[in-house]
C-alpha cells in the first residue's frame, strides 16, 4: 500500500495547545493556574494549620480524665499530665493530689495544646506514660551505704534535649554511676528516643525524679555526699586534681542553654571546669558529663 504523500508536514517544534476551565487558551507554563483558581474557594473553606498534630503514640499516651485517674491508682508511672485549663471537678482535684504525691508534673493548657498532642478524642486530658519506673533517691543512697559502696550520682539541672539525656545516661552507666537525679519539671521526657540513644542504659541505671533540686542537694550534703559542679566559670581546672573525687560524689551538670542555675552553684561544695585547647569555649553537655564521670572513675581506679 502506498503512503499518502499529500499530508502536510508538521513542524518538529510544534507545541500542544492547552486550555483552562473557561476554554481559554493558556501557555504551557500557566496551564495549572485555572485549576488552582478553581480550587481556591475550596481551599479557603478548609481550616489551615501551621503545624499538623503529630502522629499518635498510643502506647506512650493516655487520654481522658478517668483513664488517667485509674492509671494513677494502679501505680503506673506517668511522665507528665496535661489538663485543659479551667476544668475543675472532683476527678481533676484527685488527679492533682495523686500527681503531687508522686512528683508528676501537671500542666494546665489550652485546647490547642491538647489538639497538637493528639488527634484522638482526649476529652481535655492527656498523659504521657513513662517507659521506666522512677526510683526513690533516699532508698538508693541508704542501700549504697549499707552495701559498703561509694556513691556516684549524676544531677542534671534542666537537661531538656531527649537525645542528650539518652547519651548522658549511657555515659553514666558505662562509668559506674549509681543513679541519675532529674527535676520533676523542666527535664527531658524519657521516651523511646531517649531509650534508643541510651543504648538500653535507662533500663539499667536508676533515675530519681525530685520535686526540688535545692532540697535534694542539701539532703545529699547532709548524707555525706559532696556536690561537684561542672562549670566553665570555675577557677579550678579538672586536670589539676584539686578536688578529691574518690569519696561519695554527686556531679552536677547544667542545662544546654545557660548551664547550672546560680542557686545550685552557690550550694556546690566544689566547682571545676574542663580544660580546653580549642577556640570553642564550651562542650556539649553529654560530652562534658562523660569527661567528668571518667575523671571520677580514673581517680577511684588509681586509688584502688
PDB file of C-alpha atoms in Angstrom:
ATOM      1  CA  UNK A   1       0.000   0.000   0.000  1.00  0.00           C
ATOM      2  CA  UNK A   2       1.392   3.378  -0.926  1.00  0.00           C
ATOM      3  CA  UNK A   3       1.809   6.012   1.687  1.00  0.00           C
ATOM      4  CA  UNK A   4      -0.059   9.217   1.326  1.00  0.00           C
ATOM      5  CA  UNK A   5       2.226  11.993   0.285  1.00  0.00           C
ATOM      6  CA  UNK A   6      -0.288  14.806   0.176  1.00  0.00           C
ATOM      7  CA  UNK A   7      -0.380  15.100   4.028  1.00  0.00           C
ATOM      8  CA  UNK A   8       1.078  18.445   5.134  1.00  0.00           C
ATOM      9  CA  UNK A   9       4.327  18.265   7.066  1.00  0.00           C
ATOM     10  CA  UNK A  10       4.100  19.123  10.784  1.00  0.00           C
ATOM     11  CA  UNK A  11       6.829  21.262  12.288  1.00  0.00           C
ATOM     12  CA  UNK A  12       9.034  19.360  14.711  1.00  0.00           C
ATOM     13  CA  UNK A  13       8.837  22.066  17.365  1.00  0.00           C
ATOM     14  CA  UNK A  14       5.056  22.340  17.413  1.00  0.00           C
ATOM     15  CA  UNK A  15       3.637  22.627  20.925  1.00  0.00           C
ATOM     16  CA  UNK A  16       0.317  21.304  22.140  1.00  0.00           C
ATOM     17  CA  UNK A  17      -2.244  23.940  22.965  1.00  0.00           C
ATOM     18  CA  UNK A  18      -3.696  23.906  26.475  1.00  0.00           C
ATOM     19  CA  UNK A  19      -6.995  25.369  27.679  1.00  0.00           C
ATOM     20  CA  UNK A  20      -8.196  26.466  31.072  1.00  0.00           C
ATOM     21  CA  UNK A  21     -11.557  25.754  32.780  1.00  0.00           C
ATOM     22  CA  UNK A  22     -13.199  28.542  30.760  1.00  0.00           C
ATOM     23  CA  UNK A  23     -11.925  27.032  27.479  1.00  0.00           C
ATOM     24  CA  UNK A  24      -9.457  29.856  27.041  1.00  0.00           C
ATOM     25  CA  UNK A  25      -6.046  29.038  25.539  1.00  0.00           C
ATOM     26  CA  UNK A  26      -3.215  29.257  28.036  1.00  0.00           C
ATOM     27  CA  UNK A  27       0.508  28.810  27.819  1.00  0.00           C
ATOM     28  CA  UNK A  28       2.201  25.564  28.781  1.00  0.00           C
ATOM     29  CA  UNK A  29       3.731  27.065  31.920  1.00  0.00           C
ATOM     30  CA  UNK A  30       0.400  28.511  33.101  1.00  0.00           C
ATOM     31  CA  UNK A  31      -1.903  25.597  32.395  1.00  0.00           C
ATOM     32  CA  UNK A  32      -2.406  24.828  36.111  1.00  0.00           C
ATOM     33  CA  UNK A  33      -3.488  28.294  37.090  1.00  0.00           C
ATOM     34  CA  UNK A  34      -7.103  27.727  36.164  1.00  0.00           C
ATOM     35  CA  UNK A  35      -7.271  24.599  38.236  1.00  0.00           C
ATOM     36  CA  UNK A  36      -5.586  26.352  41.153  1.00  0.00           C
ATOM     37  CA  UNK A  37      -8.021  29.258  40.883  1.00  0.00           C
ATOM     38  CA  UNK A  38     -10.977  26.879  40.941  1.00  0.00           C
ATOM     39  CA  UNK A  39      -9.563  25.161  43.987  1.00  0.00           C
ATOM     40  CA  UNK A  40      -9.091  28.443  45.778  1.00  0.00           C
ATOM     41  CA  UNK A  41     -12.616  28.651  47.151  1.00  0.00           C
ATOM     42  CA  UNK A  42     -12.497  25.088  48.430  1.00  0.00           C
ATOM     43  CA  UNK A  43      -9.070  25.616  50.000  1.00  0.00           C
ATOM     44  CA  UNK A  44     -10.152  28.785  51.741  1.00  0.00           C
ATOM     45  CA  UNK A  45     -13.090  26.971  53.242  1.00  0.00           C
ATOM     46  CA  UNK A  46     -10.791  24.457  54.938  1.00  0.00           C
ATOM     47  CA  UNK A  47      -9.062  25.296  58.227  1.00  0.00           C
ATOM     48  CA  UNK A  48      -5.358  25.996  57.856  1.00  0.00           C
ATOM     49  CA  UNK A  49      -2.925  24.619  60.436  1.00  0.00           C
ATOM     50  CA  UNK A  50       0.561  25.985  60.870  1.00  0.00           C
ATOM     51  CA  UNK A  51       1.579  22.642  62.301  1.00  0.00           C
ATOM     52  CA  UNK A  52      -0.381  19.432  61.953  1.00  0.00           C
ATOM     53  CA  UNK A  53      -0.797  17.334  65.084  1.00  0.00           C
ATOM     54  CA  UNK A  54       1.921  14.755  65.470  1.00  0.00           C
ATOM     55  CA  UNK A  55       1.112  11.124  64.876  1.00  0.00           C
ATOM     56  CA  UNK A  56      -0.384   9.464  67.916  1.00  0.00           C
ATOM     57  CA  UNK A  57       1.788   7.280  70.065  1.00  0.00           C
ATOM     58  CA  UNK A  58      -0.950   5.297  71.764  1.00  0.00           C
ATOM     59  CA  UNK A  59       1.459   3.137  73.706  1.00  0.00           C
ATOM     60  CA  UNK A  60       3.019   6.198  75.353  1.00  0.00           C
ATOM     61  CA  UNK A  61      -0.129   8.237  75.939  1.00  0.00           C
ATOM     62  CA  UNK A  62      -3.371   8.102  77.910  1.00  0.00           C
ATOM     63  CA  UNK A  63      -6.495  10.086  77.061  1.00  0.00           C
ATOM     64  CA  UNK A  64      -9.365  11.196  79.273  1.00  0.00           C
ATOM     65  CA  UNK A  65      -9.717  12.027  82.974  1.00  0.00           C
ATOM     66  CA  UNK A  66     -10.945   8.607  84.112  1.00  0.00           C
ATOM     67  CA  UNK A  67      -8.212   6.553  82.402  1.00  0.00           C
ATOM     68  CA  UNK A  68      -5.540   8.853  83.837  1.00  0.00           C
ATOM     69  CA  UNK A  69      -7.042   8.630  87.321  1.00  0.00           C
ATOM     70  CA  UNK A  70      -7.241   4.836  87.110  1.00  0.00           C
ATOM     71  CA  UNK A  71      -3.608   4.709  85.951  1.00  0.00           C
ATOM     72  CA  UNK A  72      -2.549   6.751  88.979  1.00  0.00           C
ATOM     73  CA  UNK A  73      -4.475   4.458  91.336  1.00  0.00           C
ATOM     74  CA  UNK A  74      -2.890   1.432  89.643  1.00  0.00           C
ATOM     75  CA  UNK A  75       0.583   2.816  90.311  1.00  0.00           C
ATOM     76  CA  UNK A  76       1.567   3.349  86.677  1.00  0.00           C
ATOM     77  CA  UNK A  77       4.474   5.731  86.190  1.00  0.00           C
ATOM     78  CA  UNK A  78       3.381   8.838  84.332  1.00  0.00           C
ATOM     79  CA  UNK A  79       5.900  11.265  82.920  1.00  0.00           C
ATOM     80  CA  UNK A  80       3.627  14.303  82.630  1.00  0.00           C
ATOM     81  CA  UNK A  81      -0.062  15.179  82.689  1.00  0.00           C
ATOM     82  CA  UNK A  82      -1.761  17.855  80.579  1.00  0.00           C
ATOM     83  CA  UNK A  83      -5.183  19.104  81.688  1.00  0.00           C
ATOM     84  CA  UNK A  84      -7.498  21.521  79.943  1.00  0.00           C
ATOM     85  CA  UNK A  85      -7.208  24.912  81.559  1.00  0.00           C
ATOM     86  CA  UNK A  86     -10.296  25.889  83.551  1.00  0.00           C
ATOM     87  CA  UNK A  87     -11.533  22.326  84.151  1.00  0.00           C
ATOM     88  CA  UNK A  88     -12.404  21.889  87.820  1.00  0.00           C
ATOM     89  CA  UNK A  89     -14.219  18.896  89.266  1.00  0.00           C
ATOM     90  CA  UNK A  90     -13.686  16.099  91.759  1.00  0.00           C
ATOM     91  CA  UNK A  91     -11.748  13.994  89.243  1.00  0.00           C
ATOM     92  CA  UNK A  92      -9.254  16.730  88.354  1.00  0.00           C
ATOM     93  CA  UNK A  93      -8.812  17.505  92.049  1.00  0.00           C
ATOM     94  CA  UNK A  94      -7.978  13.869  92.793  1.00  0.00           C
ATOM     95  CA  UNK A  95      -5.589  13.713  89.840  1.00  0.00           C
ATOM     96  CA  UNK A  96      -3.788  16.799  91.130  1.00  0.00           C
ATOM     97  CA  UNK A  97      -3.464  15.335  94.617  1.00  0.00           C
ATOM     98  CA  UNK A  98      -2.120  11.977  93.445  1.00  0.00           C
ATOM     99  CA  UNK A  99       0.262  13.607  90.971  1.00  0.00           C
ATOM    100  CA  UNK A 100       1.636  15.901  93.666  1.00  0.00           C
ATOM    101  CA  UNK A 101       2.298  12.938  95.950  1.00  0.00           C
ATOM    102  CA  UNK A 102       4.258  11.177  93.186  1.00  0.00           C
ATOM    103  CA  UNK A 103       6.065  14.304  91.884  1.00  0.00           C
ATOM    104  CA  UNK A 104       4.353  14.014  88.490  1.00  0.00           C
ATOM    105  CA  UNK A 105       4.260  17.440  86.789  1.00  0.00           C
ATOM    106  CA  UNK A 106       0.876  18.756  85.673  1.00  0.00           C
ATOM    107  CA  UNK A 107       0.398  21.494  83.080  1.00  0.00           C
ATOM    108  CA  UNK A 108      -2.847  23.399  82.622  1.00  0.00           C
ATOM    109  CA  UNK A 109      -3.001  24.137  78.904  1.00  0.00           C
ATOM    110  CA  UNK A 110      -5.456  25.494  76.303  1.00  0.00           C
ATOM    111  CA  UNK A 111      -7.378  23.206  73.992  1.00  0.00           C
ATOM    112  CA  UNK A 112      -4.985  23.964  71.109  1.00  0.00           C
ATOM    113  CA  UNK A 113      -2.102  22.389  73.002  1.00  0.00           C
ATOM    114  CA  UNK A 114      -4.058  19.176  73.605  1.00  0.00           C
ATOM    115  CA  UNK A 115      -5.065  19.061  69.936  1.00  0.00           C
ATOM    116  CA  UNK A 116      -1.405  19.376  68.966  1.00  0.00           C
ATOM    117  CA  UNK A 117      -0.538  16.409  71.168  1.00  0.00           C
ATOM    118  CA  UNK A 118      -3.062  14.033  69.655  1.00  0.00           C
ATOM    119  CA  UNK A 119      -5.789  13.726  67.035  1.00  0.00           C
ATOM    120  CA  UNK A 120      -7.858  11.478  69.285  1.00  0.00           C
ATOM    121  CA  UNK A 121     -10.794  12.491  71.453  1.00  0.00           C
ATOM    122  CA  UNK A 122      -8.769  13.460  74.534  1.00  0.00           C
ATOM    123  CA  UNK A 123     -11.729  14.940  76.486  1.00  0.00           C
ATOM    124  CA  UNK A 124      -9.491  17.605  77.980  1.00  0.00           C
ATOM    125  CA  UNK A 125      -6.811  15.348  79.460  1.00  0.00           C
ATOM    126  CA  UNK A 126      -3.620  13.759  78.086  1.00  0.00           C
ATOM    127  CA  UNK A 127      -0.850  11.966  79.960  1.00  0.00           C
ATOM    128  CA  UNK A 128       2.495  10.566  78.840  1.00  0.00           C
ATOM    129  CA  UNK A 129       3.321   7.149  80.234  1.00  0.00           C
ATOM    130  CA  UNK A 130       6.960   6.784  81.241  1.00  0.00           C
ATOM    131  CA  UNK A 131       8.786   3.729  79.856  1.00  0.00           C
ATOM    132  CA  UNK A 132      10.757   3.469  83.110  1.00  0.00           C
ATOM    133  CA  UNK A 133       9.905   3.452  86.799  1.00  0.00           C
ATOM    134  CA  UNK A 134      11.463   6.237  88.821  1.00  0.00           C
ATOM    135  CA  UNK A 135      13.393   5.260  91.934  1.00  0.00           C
ATOM    136  CA  UNK A 136      13.400   6.980  95.360  1.00  0.00           C
ATOM    137  CA  UNK A 137      16.747   8.688  95.951  1.00  0.00           C
ATOM    138  CA  UNK A 138      16.806   8.181  99.715  1.00  0.00           C
ATOM    139  CA  UNK A 139      16.345   4.416  99.332  1.00  0.00           C
ATOM    140  CA  UNK A 140      19.117   4.183  96.734  1.00  0.00           C
ATOM    141  CA  UNK A 141      21.544   6.195  98.861  1.00  0.00           C
ATOM    142  CA  UNK A 142      20.768   4.197 102.005  1.00  0.00           C
ATOM    143  CA  UNK A 143      21.221   0.927 100.095  1.00  0.00           C
ATOM    144  CA  UNK A 144      24.626   2.018  98.747  1.00  0.00           C
ATOM    145  CA  UNK A 145      25.923   2.891 102.191  1.00  0.00           C
ATOM    146  CA  UNK A 146      24.578  -0.357 103.672  1.00  0.00           C
ATOM    147  CA  UNK A 147      26.382  -2.358 100.960  1.00  0.00           C
ATOM    148  CA  UNK A 148      29.617  -0.507 101.652  1.00  0.00           C
ATOM    149  CA  UNK A 149      29.694   1.146  98.235  1.00  0.00           C
ATOM    150  CA  UNK A 150      30.884   4.678  97.491  1.00  0.00           C
ATOM    151  CA  UNK A 151      28.012   6.592  95.894  1.00  0.00           C
ATOM    152  CA  UNK A 152      28.491   8.230  92.498  1.00  0.00           C
ATOM    153  CA  UNK A 153      25.448  10.225  91.449  1.00  0.00           C
ATOM    154  CA  UNK A 154      24.736  12.491  88.496  1.00  0.00           C
ATOM    155  CA  UNK A 155      22.456  15.501  88.974  1.00  0.00           C
ATOM    156  CA  UNK A 156      21.026  17.069  85.801  1.00  0.00           C
ATOM    157  CA  UNK A 157      19.743  20.618  86.029  1.00  0.00           C
ATOM    158  CA  UNK A 158      17.162  21.221  83.254  1.00  0.00           C
ATOM    159  CA  UNK A 159      18.595  18.966  80.553  1.00  0.00           C
ATOM    160  CA  UNK A 160      15.785  19.211  78.004  1.00  0.00           C
ATOM    161  CA  UNK A 161      17.146  17.539  74.873  1.00  0.00           C
ATOM    162  CA  UNK A 162      15.958  13.930  74.728  1.00  0.00           C
ATOM    163  CA  UNK A 163      18.997  12.633  72.848  1.00  0.00           C
ATOM    164  CA  UNK A 164      21.382  14.478  75.139  1.00  0.00           C
ATOM    165  CA  UNK A 165      19.671  12.818  78.071  1.00  0.00           C
ATOM    166  CA  UNK A 166      19.955   9.398  76.474  1.00  0.00           C
ATOM    167  CA  UNK A 167      23.670   9.918  75.776  1.00  0.00           C
ATOM    168  CA  UNK A 168      24.247  11.108  79.342  1.00  0.00           C
ATOM    169  CA  UNK A 169      22.507   8.010  80.709  1.00  0.00           C
ATOM    170  CA  UNK A 170      24.763   5.835  78.557  1.00  0.00           C
ATOM    171  CA  UNK A 171      27.847   7.666  79.885  1.00  0.00           C
ATOM    172  CA  UNK A 172      26.628   7.300  83.455  1.00  0.00           C
ATOM    173  CA  UNK A 173      26.023   3.572  83.189  1.00  0.00           C
ATOM    174  CA  UNK A 174      29.361   2.924  81.466  1.00  0.00           C
ATOM    175  CA  UNK A 175      31.293   4.932  84.076  1.00  0.00           C
ATOM    176  CA  UNK A 176      29.651   3.217  87.031  1.00  0.00           C
ATOM    177  CA  UNK A 177      27.260   5.914  88.241  1.00  0.00           C
ATOM    178  CA  UNK A 178      24.701   4.604  90.711  1.00  0.00           C
ATOM    179  CA  UNK A 179      21.789   6.880  89.776  1.00  0.00           C
ATOM    180  CA  UNK A 180      20.712   9.929  87.776  1.00  0.00           C
ATOM    181  CA  UNK A 181      18.778  12.691  89.531  1.00  0.00           C
ATOM    182  CA  UNK A 182      16.446  14.931  87.500  1.00  0.00           C
ATOM    183  CA  UNK A 183      13.897  17.617  88.451  1.00  0.00           C
ATOM    184  CA  UNK A 184      10.215  16.870  88.054  1.00  0.00           C
ATOM    185  CA  UNK A 185       9.801  19.999  85.920  1.00  0.00           C
ATOM    186  CA  UNK A 186      11.975  21.287  83.111  1.00  0.00           C
ATOM    187  CA  UNK A 187      13.623  17.960  82.318  1.00  0.00           C
ATOM    188  CA  UNK A 188      13.684  15.951  79.106  1.00  0.00           C
ATOM    189  CA  UNK A 189      10.856  13.490  78.635  1.00  0.00           C
ATOM    190  CA  UNK A 190      12.046   9.919  78.872  1.00  0.00           C
ATOM    191  CA  UNK A 191      10.582   8.321  75.759  1.00  0.00           C
ATOM    192  CA  UNK A 192      11.540   5.893  73.031  1.00  0.00           C
ATOM    193  CA  UNK A 193      14.144   8.252  71.577  1.00  0.00           C
ATOM    194  CA  UNK A 194      15.848   8.591  74.961  1.00  0.00           C
ATOM    195  CA  UNK A 195      15.874   4.819  75.442  1.00  0.00           C
ATOM    196  CA  UNK A 196      17.308   4.270  71.974  1.00  0.00           C
ATOM    197  CA  UNK A 197      20.030   6.896  72.398  1.00  0.00           C
ATOM    198  CA  UNK A 198      20.973   5.447  75.778  1.00  0.00           C
ATOM    199  CA  UNK A 199      21.566   2.040  74.125  1.00  0.00           C
ATOM    200  CA  UNK A 200      19.450   0.434  76.842  1.00  0.00           C
ATOM    201  CA  UNK A 201      21.243   2.151  79.736  1.00  0.00           C
ATOM    202  CA  UNK A 202      17.994   3.664  81.009  1.00  0.00           C
ATOM    203  CA  UNK A 203      16.779   0.122  81.676  1.00  0.00           C
ATOM    204  CA  UNK A 204      19.791  -0.444  83.928  1.00  0.00           C
ATOM    205  CA  UNK A 205      20.594   2.766  85.798  1.00  0.00           C
ATOM    206  CA  UNK A 206      18.026   4.167  88.270  1.00  0.00           C
ATOM    207  CA  UNK A 207      16.530   7.589  87.568  1.00  0.00           C
ATOM    208  CA  UNK A 208      15.301   9.649  90.521  1.00  0.00           C
ATOM    209  CA  UNK A 209      12.773  12.402  89.917  1.00  0.00           C
ATOM    210  CA  UNK A 210      12.862  15.114  92.588  1.00  0.00           C
ATOM    211  CA  UNK A 211      10.423  17.982  93.008  1.00  0.00           C
ATOM    212  CA  UNK A 212      13.031  20.375  94.447  1.00  0.00           C
ATOM    213  CA  UNK A 213      16.685  20.068  93.441  1.00  0.00           C
ATOM    214  CA  UNK A 214      17.747  22.590  96.066  1.00  0.00           C
ATOM    215  CA  UNK A 215      16.376  20.405  98.853  1.00  0.00           C
ATOM    216  CA  UNK A 216      17.871  17.345  97.142  1.00  0.00           C
ATOM    217  CA  UNK A 217      21.349  18.878  97.099  1.00  0.00           C
ATOM    218  CA  UNK A 218      21.033  19.778 100.783  1.00  0.00           C
ATOM    219  CA  UNK A 219      19.880  16.248 101.602  1.00  0.00           C
ATOM    220  CA  UNK A 220      22.853  14.731  99.789  1.00  0.00           C
ATOM    221  CA  UNK A 221      25.309  17.032 101.559  1.00  0.00           C
ATOM    222  CA  UNK A 222      23.834  16.149 104.925  1.00  0.00           C
ATOM    223  CA  UNK A 223      24.216  12.479 103.961  1.00  0.00           C
ATOM    224  CA  UNK A 224      27.947  12.909 103.388  1.00  0.00           C
ATOM    225  CA  UNK A 225      27.908  13.314  99.604  1.00  0.00           C
ATOM    226  CA  UNK A 226      29.942  16.196  98.189  1.00  0.00           C
ATOM    227  CA  UNK A 227      28.456  18.168  95.292  1.00  0.00           C
ATOM    228  CA  UNK A 228      30.877  18.883  92.446  1.00  0.00           C
ATOM    229  CA  UNK A 229      29.566  21.336  89.848  1.00  0.00           C
ATOM    230  CA  UNK A 230      30.952  21.307  86.319  1.00  0.00           C
ATOM    231  CA  UNK A 231      31.002  24.870  85.006  1.00  0.00           C
ATOM    232  CA  UNK A 232      33.195  26.800  82.590  1.00  0.00           C
ATOM    233  CA  UNK A 233      33.119  29.712  85.059  1.00  0.00           C
ATOM    234  CA  UNK A 234      35.098  27.805  87.689  1.00  0.00           C
ATOM    235  CA  UNK A 235      38.696  28.732  88.522  1.00  0.00           C
ATOM    236  CA  UNK A 236      39.781  25.177  89.397  1.00  0.00           C
ATOM    237  CA  UNK A 237      40.585  23.021  86.376  1.00  0.00           C
ATOM    238  CA  UNK A 238      39.790  19.311  86.279  1.00  0.00           C
ATOM    239  CA  UNK A 239      43.273  18.158  85.274  1.00  0.00           C
ATOM    240  CA  UNK A 240      44.848  19.817  88.336  1.00  0.00           C
ATOM    241  CA  UNK A 241      43.116  17.244  90.562  1.00  0.00           C
ATOM    242  CA  UNK A 242      42.340  19.955  93.086  1.00  0.00           C
ATOM    243  CA  UNK A 243      39.196  18.039  94.050  1.00  0.00           C
ATOM    244  CA  UNK A 244      39.303  14.536  95.510  1.00  0.00           C
ATOM    245  CA  UNK A 245      36.613  12.539  93.708  1.00  0.00           C
ATOM    246  CA  UNK A 246      37.284   9.198  95.385  1.00  0.00           C
ATOM    247  CA  UNK A 247      34.681   9.708  98.122  1.00  0.00           C
ATOM    248  CA  UNK A 248      30.878   9.936  97.841  1.00  0.00           C
ATOM    249  CA  UNK A 249      30.272  12.338  94.964  1.00  0.00           C
ATOM    250  CA  UNK A 250      27.346  13.856  93.087  1.00  0.00           C
ATOM    251  CA  UNK A 251      28.353  15.511  89.805  1.00  0.00           C
ATOM    252  CA  UNK A 252      26.127  18.470  88.925  1.00  0.00           C
ATOM    253  CA  UNK A 253      25.651  19.293  85.216  1.00  0.00           C
ATOM    254  CA  UNK A 254      23.751  22.302  83.855  1.00  0.00           C
ATOM    255  CA  UNK A 255      21.325  22.879  81.020  1.00  0.00           C
ATOM    256  CA  UNK A 256      22.204  23.194  77.358  1.00  0.00           C
ATOM    257  CA  UNK A 257      21.153  26.857  77.317  1.00  0.00           C
ATOM    258  CA  UNK A 258      22.583  28.602  80.377  1.00  0.00           C
ATOM    259  CA  UNK A 259      24.405  25.988  82.452  1.00  0.00           C
ATOM    260  CA  UNK A 260      23.803  25.388  86.151  1.00  0.00           C
ATOM    261  CA  UNK A 261      21.295  27.583  87.974  1.00  0.00           C
ATOM    262  CA  UNK A 262      23.019  30.186  90.213  1.00  0.00           C
ATOM    263  CA  UNK A 263      21.194  28.962  93.325  1.00  0.00           C
ATOM    264  CA  UNK A 264      22.580  25.445  92.815  1.00  0.00           C
ATOM    265  CA  UNK A 265      26.065  26.731  92.067  1.00  0.00           C
ATOM    266  CA  UNK A 266      26.109  28.501  95.425  1.00  0.00           C
ATOM    267  CA  UNK A 267      25.291  25.245  97.181  1.00  0.00           C
ATOM    268  CA  UNK A 268      28.005  23.206  95.427  1.00  0.00           C
ATOM    269  CA  UNK A 269      30.975  22.123  97.551  1.00  0.00           C
ATOM    270  CA  UNK A 270      33.367  22.404  94.598  1.00  0.00           C
ATOM    271  CA  UNK A 271      33.303  23.961  91.131  1.00  0.00           C
ATOM    272  CA  UNK A 272      35.570  22.685  88.368  1.00  0.00           C
ATOM    273  CA  UNK A 273      35.973  23.377  84.678  1.00  0.00           C
ATOM    274  CA  UNK A 274      37.070  21.057  81.892  1.00  0.00           C
ATOM    275  CA  UNK A 275      40.306  22.269  80.253  1.00  0.00           C
ATOM    276  CA  UNK A 276      40.070  23.001  76.533  1.00  0.00           C
ATOM    277  CA  UNK A 277      42.684  23.930  73.950  1.00  0.00           C
ATOM    278  CA  UNK A 278      40.449  24.824  71.000  1.00  0.00           C
ATOM    279  CA  UNK A 279      38.770  28.067  70.027  1.00  0.00           C
ATOM    280  CA  UNK A 280      35.262  26.952  71.012  1.00  0.00           C
ATOM    281  CA  UNK A 281      34.875  27.503  74.737  1.00  0.00           C
ATOM    282  CA  UNK A 282      32.067  25.077  75.515  1.00  0.00           C
ATOM    283  CA  UNK A 283      31.232  21.389  75.188  1.00  0.00           C
ATOM    284  CA  UNK A 284      28.020  19.530  74.569  1.00  0.00           C
ATOM    285  CA  UNK A 285      26.601  18.556  77.957  1.00  0.00           C
ATOM    286  CA  UNK A 286      26.611  14.834  77.146  1.00  0.00           C
ATOM    287  CA  UNK A 287      30.306  15.008  76.246  1.00  0.00           C
ATOM    288  CA  UNK A 288      31.100  17.078  79.346  1.00  0.00           C
ATOM    289  CA  UNK A 289      29.288  14.607  81.588  1.00  0.00           C
ATOM    290  CA  UNK A 290      31.323  11.763  80.126  1.00  0.00           C
ATOM    291  CA  UNK A 291      34.583  13.594  80.855  1.00  0.00           C
ATOM    292  CA  UNK A 292      33.553  14.377  84.422  1.00  0.00           C
ATOM    293  CA  UNK A 293      32.464  10.814  85.158  1.00  0.00           C
ATOM    294  CA  UNK A 294      35.625   9.419  83.605  1.00  0.00           C
ATOM    295  CA  UNK A 295      37.751  11.573  85.925  1.00  0.00           C
ATOM    296  CA  UNK A 296      35.840  10.200  88.924  1.00  0.00           C
ATOM    297  CA  UNK A 297      36.394   6.647  87.678  1.00  0.00           C
ATOM    298  CA  UNK A 298      40.066   7.315  86.931  1.00  0.00           C
ATOM    299  CA  UNK A 299      40.771   8.651  90.411  1.00  0.00           C
ATOM    300  CA  UNK A 300      38.964   5.748  92.042  1.00  0.00           C
ATOM    301  CA  UNK A 301      40.722   3.116  89.960  1.00  0.00           C
ATOM    302  CA  UNK A 302      44.101   4.672  90.717  1.00  0.00           C
ATOM    303  CA  UNK A 303      43.334   4.720  94.432  1.00  0.00           C
ATOM    304  CA  UNK A 304      42.183   1.105  94.352  1.00  0.00           C
TER     305      UNK A 304
END
